[in-house]
């Protein structure tokens, strides 16, 4: 991408924080755009769910967009991620197109998983996204294994594993981080600590205050960042990626954030207060980033508006595309269980 | 004796409440079973009635949670552990199968393991492959466990109470689509015997053995066929380990035809056992037709609602299959 | 083509070595498979030949180890993961069943999961209930997996090589008592097809379907019965998912009698599926006797050698049962 | 037990370390006796295994006796332990009689498990020993659950969980310690770190040097002690028991020790050096404790000799008892799978 002509010295200068120093205006604006894309995608998805256009269940990450984008914005298609049940943001962050995501929600052949997976399994291997996962903690060994494959083929790629605060109490967390620690694998564990695993607060589920504390048990750095600040998240990622690429092994990054929507549709929010939710809504990462970019002169108000309008249009078109998609036919039920041509 | 209409979920909740009321050793463990009320609202408001010490939200730790419950059971408590979805029991197989099931035997009968595992199962909710499995056949294969699968609110309550009373580990499979169905449920504390099937519909032309939600589908199919003059006997299996062979054999001797209908994957599913049990029994000589199995398709459960529906037996397919079975069109 | 005598364990080792030789993506993971050579000395000295990067000792972490292997497979490597005892796969069911088996389907065919799980199984070593299970039926119930169980050194090598070649997850069950048996094994790299049973002995009076160690016991029983003029056909199942129905059906049509012999627990074990498959097939009409199953007793495997022996089918019992089957004394 | 008349002031005085201050001579001598009993029991067991009298497999804890006894000596029959595949010492420490242990090895009805369990499942619920376990880490959730049961019935008992350094990498370790940490359960996790999980050294299996480091991730104290010093082990136990009994929650005690025999019979010791084994043999905990007791005047040389002779006699009688035991009859195969009288 071309360096932005509008970059101001206060951001690019020697005192600029690394997030601004290392990214040009186009990259920063693209990051903002993707955050909006996640937000609007999820709002639209929720709407279509309420209207009965989608079935199954759905977990929204509204409020957590800075983490998804802060983590993914510097990854290439050769870097892997494993995602979670709350994975729309990761998917968009890694480069997926929302049209195929909507198509998946509608159970269409055009969907990323040809309608077989739905929201909880959405994946895009072409961009290195090995998929959301319906099993809490299920992606932890998988990302660790992807990192092993990277190490075996001796490239400089990394594997990134998203997981929640709830997942940190699964045995899979412990076993994966230990293996990565012993084998010095190029994997970055990103804990999206949104304070709750479904209805149970970290105070009630997790014996320590910060998940990052546990990193010490696996011989890796554990850092806590403000997950609602894309700059904080991204700078932690830079350090972790450098470490991984140098063969120094894994890092655990804990992003403190919050989901302002319920866990899923069945949630009556009995376990938290309205005030708490309102407080966090005030810390919405998207307007904050939008403001920063303007304050720093990376982007004008008009550009900001254009970004939003572009997102709006993309969402609308994607939605229409998905609605017009093709339903699977019953006779395709048994396709893609086994690889065609193999014994089955 | 007072009888009311309750939903399947309410019936289970009532059983849990009554058991906790009369026995201070009984307590509940699971993910989000407290203030959230459980993913399917089975525990509901019980935490307010019995407190957080007896309705315990666990961390998301199925191996640890189930194993802690097993340890508590061995040490004298009476835990009821809820898996939020039975699919997550894949994380706890070690504690269920190597520890809970075998502990009594390995220790020469010197301990018992009075634990109940609640196992919400089945497809039909659009939750896709990792949240829709029917894994009861696995547990039916494990000596030391008992496995039941109620189809009505009345049996749900009675089997939960029987399971809590039982000195050995019992898994109760609860099909998620049944939670909202309603039925008559007596108010008193009664037990539905573990290991006993029940004939839900008498008939003379063929025997259907079904379990959980398939009982309802089979009954619907039977009603449709009745209009064609075909008379189907429907047995509700209820218990998968032990299986009530006697009830099935007796029925097959009468009807001379057998179909097994189940939602789990057909291959090595519970219908395989029922078929094999009959094929090696004295009922074999009475059979006038091959034994039919209608089970889940050989696939992970798809998300697409169109595909999800064809992945498990539905009423129309069952009706057609039973008609063929009776008419001999093999 | 050069053929030598190798033990079952050596045959597997040769397969692993040849696969690693020709494909740099192939590597081994497991507990104590490096300098220790594996609990059953299957990997032996391979670590010295291929180095610690390709023969990887893992921490004692079955869920993590198996899951890491699955992740590596999805990302382009070709792992062969050894469970030290297949009993320990109870700790990794989540990754095997929810992830490896379903990933391809859930992702619409966009990934494949070329992983091999090696599963030492079975009783007879005095290792008691937690180290002697035969759990192949569980995995046979899971679409997305393939399950094989060789009985000879030749097939052990051929099936391991086929499994490594296969783009989908394959579990290879290796009965521990077979590791030391010897047999002819070609030197070249050949594959034994997954999904194909083989007739080990032709006969006309009854068909026996057996797997792994039971093939040997069935053949011994068949030889004993041959002296009495009873002629048994013995089929070595080899593949549990998919099952080779055609070979079995054809045989049963000829012999009109069927016995299924397996070490796993009888109820819901692999014999249940074979019996049910025949009872619903066109072979049903050919049957002159009930279908017999001889499976493991309904018990955890006991430590006492006296009890351990009676817990699974033995040659004498098989011989008597087959005699009864043919003579019709039911 | 009566206070020993031979106690010297250097041990019982105000400067005596707690281990000597809190135990009288009888208790100390009984501890020594049990250590010898473990040693001789295992030597005899190995011998009978080599002679083909026992089948199956067997894991010897020779060299680790100070940990077993240091942990168990102050427990009552109401305190629970869960043991491991290497559990003979724990079993004897908790009060089992060796005659029934031998009987179990010989697969006799008189055995603790009526011959159904063997070495890997030996248990004695009557003394609070919930059993050895064939599954590495299998006892971790069980002990935690036993502690929950104790808490529920509001007694002051504790549950003790033995596990190995290898087991510390199992997910069961993480999940159990987290639950115990959050719920403040009266459980004591005793890691017998004998440096190897079968053939794999802790350096190759565990991302941190000390397992005790991981305690910080579960909000519990983690202490490292010399596992070959019964006094060190026992003093750590005193603190942990006090903590547990006060409702302050769990403790992790890591005992550094060593097994001088192979992992099991199939072990060719390829993963460690003869020198290393010899070094540790020099640190044999039993002669060391015997020496201390004499040096401190707790016991005379004649008494030490008498203890050994007593152990020898007990072992011989026990062995003979076991050999004369009753074999199970085949028709009892299906007994005790389910509770008699329940549906089965
Ligand atoms: C193994 C497993 N246990 C439980 C669940 C049910 N479940 C789905 S999401 C969730 C909460 C997860 O919490 P966290 O990891 O913090 O992620 P968040 O939802 O907060 O993003 C639970 C309990 C599951 N899907 N898988
Ligand atoms: C779950 C499981 N994995 C593997 C094994 C095989 N195994 C038995 S003991 C052992 C080593 C255990 O090491 P550690 O926990 O340090 O105990 P130690 O043997 O050193 O006393 C292994 C790998 C097992 N029994 N259970
Ligand atoms: Mg969370
Ligand atoms: Mg060890």
Coordinates of N, CA, C and O in Angstrom, one line a residue, chain C residues 180 229 323:
Chain C
X180 N 4.3 -59.5 19.0 CA 5.4 -60.4 18.8 C 5.2 -61.5 17.8 O 6.1 -62.3 17.6
X229 N -14.9 -82.7 10.9 CA -15.6 -82.7 9.7 C -16.4 -81.4 9.5 O -17.3 -81.3 8.6
X323 N -19.3 -75.2 16.9 CA -19.8 -76.5 16.8 C -21.4 -76.5 17.0 O -22.1 -77.0 16.2

